[in-house]
Amino acid sequence: MNYAELVKQFREPQYSAELIRADCFCAIDREHPLSSRQSLTLSDLDGTPMGGLHPSHPFQRKIRQEFENVAAEYNPTVICQYFLPLIPFVSSGQCCSIVDPLTVATERELNFSNGKVVFLPFTKPLSYEYAILEPNHRPPSQLALQTKAGWKAEVLRMLDGVKANPLSFWIDEAGTE
């Protein structure tokens, strides 16, 4: 059993995947003019300096495509390997960032920004997917099943806590729901 970001490139049925899909948020400095809104659209962020993941990351490619779909300019100014290191750039007003909901839960728990970052949902939700992988060549042990159940319950609790609307489902070997 393992936890991973899932890239849907299946070749052979080596594993099964249970996905947890949840809504992303826009991290914005508390002083930013958009921070008082209840929700955002991608058009609201047109041309805004943005922090994000590396351009080759599947989520980042998805974000770029979503901006293109609404004819908005995606303006990346900060690039990181993970979402959490983007928070200091957001809290200092250097950029906004579309982040996964576990980053929201982590920031609310640890408060790296000292309350300087707000997280706004999108009017048209953007989703992020987490995957729980299980090998197909042998059944999981009882310990693995208990660990998976505990981890999944905790992740769902955290996602519910930030109102990310989590949904859990299995996909088959071809990557279809």
C-alpha positions as MATLAB code, in Angstrom:
seq = 'MNYAELVKQFREPQYSAELIRADCFCAIDREHPLSSRQSLTLSDLDGTPMGGLHPSHPFQRKIRQEFENVAAEYNPTVICQYFLPLIPFVSSGQCCSIVDPLTVATERELNFSNGKVVFLPFTKPLSYEYAILEPNHRPPSQLALQTKAGWKAEVLRMLDGVKANPLSFWIDEAGTE';
ca = [
       0.000    0.000    0.000;
       1.225    3.480   -0.806;
       0.014    7.070   -1.081;
       0.729    8.986   -4.280;
      -0.367   11.578   -6.749;
      -1.853    9.598   -9.595;
      -0.876   10.055  -13.198;
      -3.237    8.002  -15.354;
      -0.756    6.084  -17.493;
      -1.641    2.448  -16.917;
       0.298   -0.193  -18.848;
      -0.297   -3.427  -16.965;
      -2.677   -4.116  -14.101;
      -0.024   -3.881  -11.365;
      -2.153   -2.082   -8.798;
      -5.617   -0.877   -7.904;
      -6.243    2.724   -6.964;
      -8.775    4.348   -4.692;
      -9.002    8.053   -5.394;
      -9.982   10.848   -3.076;
     -11.094   13.900   -5.045;
     -11.536   17.248   -3.302;
     -11.867   20.936   -4.150;
      -8.852   23.224   -4.419;
      -8.609   26.717   -2.972;
      -6.894   29.944   -3.924;
      -4.360   31.109   -1.344;
      -4.369   34.911   -1.177;
      -2.614   37.435    1.047;
      -5.103   38.886    3.543;
      -4.365   42.412    2.200;
      -5.060   41.493   -1.455;
      -8.145   43.202   -2.973;
      -9.731   39.805   -3.792;
      -9.370   38.472   -0.229;
     -12.756   39.825    0.892;
     -14.672   37.797   -1.707;
     -16.651   34.686   -0.793;
     -15.374   32.779   -3.836;
     -13.319   33.335   -6.977;
     -13.314   32.506  -10.649;
     -10.194   31.931  -12.710;
     -11.071   35.102  -14.620;
     -10.675   37.020  -11.340;
      -7.020   35.895  -11.373;
      -6.365   36.981  -14.990;
      -2.775   38.283  -15.143;
      -2.293   38.032  -11.365;
       1.195   36.868  -10.282;
       0.761   33.201   -9.388;
       2.754   30.615   -7.496;
       2.484   27.019   -8.609;
       4.126   23.674   -9.128;
       6.675   22.892  -11.840;
       5.208   23.341  -15.343;
       5.545   19.605  -16.101;
       3.469   18.564  -13.060;
       0.075   17.147  -14.165;
      -1.834   19.456  -11.808;
      -0.002   22.494  -13.154;
      -0.788   21.488  -16.734;
      -4.443   21.175  -15.672;
      -4.391   24.688  -14.143;
      -2.861   26.200  -17.281;
      -5.556   24.508  -19.396;
      -8.325   25.774  -17.102;
      -7.018   29.348  -17.465;
      -6.899   28.930  -21.249;
     -10.480   27.595  -21.232;
     -11.735   30.891  -19.782;
      -9.355   33.062  -21.873;
      -7.498   34.222  -18.748;
      -3.746   34.803  -18.569;
      -1.893   32.479  -16.196;
       1.108   34.461  -14.902;
       3.486   32.142  -12.989;
       6.083   34.057  -10.962;
       7.002   31.492   -8.276;
       7.548   27.784   -8.900;
       7.960   25.162   -6.168;
       8.017   21.386   -5.987;
       5.203   21.300   -3.399;
       2.357   23.614   -2.407;
       3.351   24.391    1.199;
       6.562   26.291    0.301;
       4.380   28.689   -1.712;
       2.647   29.979    1.443;
       5.456   32.429    2.466;
       5.369   33.956   -1.032;
       1.585   34.321   -0.779;
       1.712   35.777    2.749;
       4.232   38.419    1.662;
       1.931   39.507   -1.181;
       4.227   38.299   -3.986;
       1.643   35.996   -5.575;
      -1.570   34.056   -5.223;
      -1.634   30.275   -5.579;
      -4.138   27.540   -6.371;
      -3.438   24.885   -3.742;
      -4.682   21.441   -2.824;
      -6.991   21.152    0.202;
      -4.472   19.292    2.392;
      -2.217   22.344    2.117;
      -5.128   24.421    3.425;
      -5.611   22.000    6.339;
      -1.875   22.028    7.105;
      -1.623   25.820    7.024;
      -4.653   26.183    9.277;
      -3.137   23.695   11.735;
       0.440   25.038   11.734;
      -0.253   28.700   10.827;
       3.054   29.294    9.014;
       1.707   32.599    7.690;
       0.623   33.947   11.083;
      -2.886   34.465    9.731;
      -1.734   36.446    6.689;
      -3.211   34.012    4.132;
      -6.870   33.388    3.356;
      -8.115   30.450    1.317;
     -11.025   31.066   -1.024;
     -13.008   28.401   -2.871;
     -13.732   28.652   -6.556;
     -17.214   29.350   -7.879;
     -16.630   26.523  -10.372;
     -14.648   24.025   -8.271;
     -11.227   22.826   -9.376;
     -10.431   19.361   -8.064;
      -7.288   17.675   -6.816;
      -6.931   13.902   -6.585;
      -5.033   11.802   -4.071;
      -4.545    8.092   -4.692;
      -4.258    5.110   -2.380;
      -2.512    2.358   -4.304;
      -2.706   -1.372   -3.602;
      -0.693   -4.007   -5.459;
      -2.743   -6.470   -7.486;
      -0.263   -9.341   -7.237;
      -0.986  -10.100   -3.559;
      -3.722   -9.323   -1.048;
      -2.943   -6.641    1.536;
      -2.123   -7.732    5.077;
      -4.476   -6.956    7.942;
      -1.992   -4.334    9.145;
      -1.970   -2.711    5.695;
      -5.775   -2.672    5.618;
      -5.940   -1.073    9.083;
      -3.287    1.498    8.156;
      -5.124    2.346    4.944;
      -8.475    2.695    6.738;
      -6.948    4.949    9.405;
      -5.096    7.094    6.885;
      -8.138    7.439    4.642;
     -10.375    8.376    7.588;
      -7.890   11.037    8.715;
      -7.524   12.510    5.216;
     -11.308   12.628    4.767;
     -11.652   14.277    8.204;
      -9.091   16.924    7.237;
     -10.751   17.543    3.867;
     -14.182   17.818    5.497;
     -12.672   20.241    8.022;
     -11.738   22.697    5.281;
     -15.021   22.129    3.399;
     -13.282   20.637    0.349;
     -16.190   18.319   -0.547;
     -14.166   15.082   -0.643;
     -15.335   12.128   -2.696;
     -13.743    8.671   -2.523;
     -14.019    6.146   -5.364;
     -12.170    3.297   -7.062;
     -10.828    3.405  -10.585;
     -10.141    0.369  -12.723;
      -6.910   -0.572  -14.416;
      -7.759    1.529  -17.461;
      -8.149    4.598  -15.258;
     -11.916    4.867  -15.552;
     -14.195    5.503  -12.600;
];
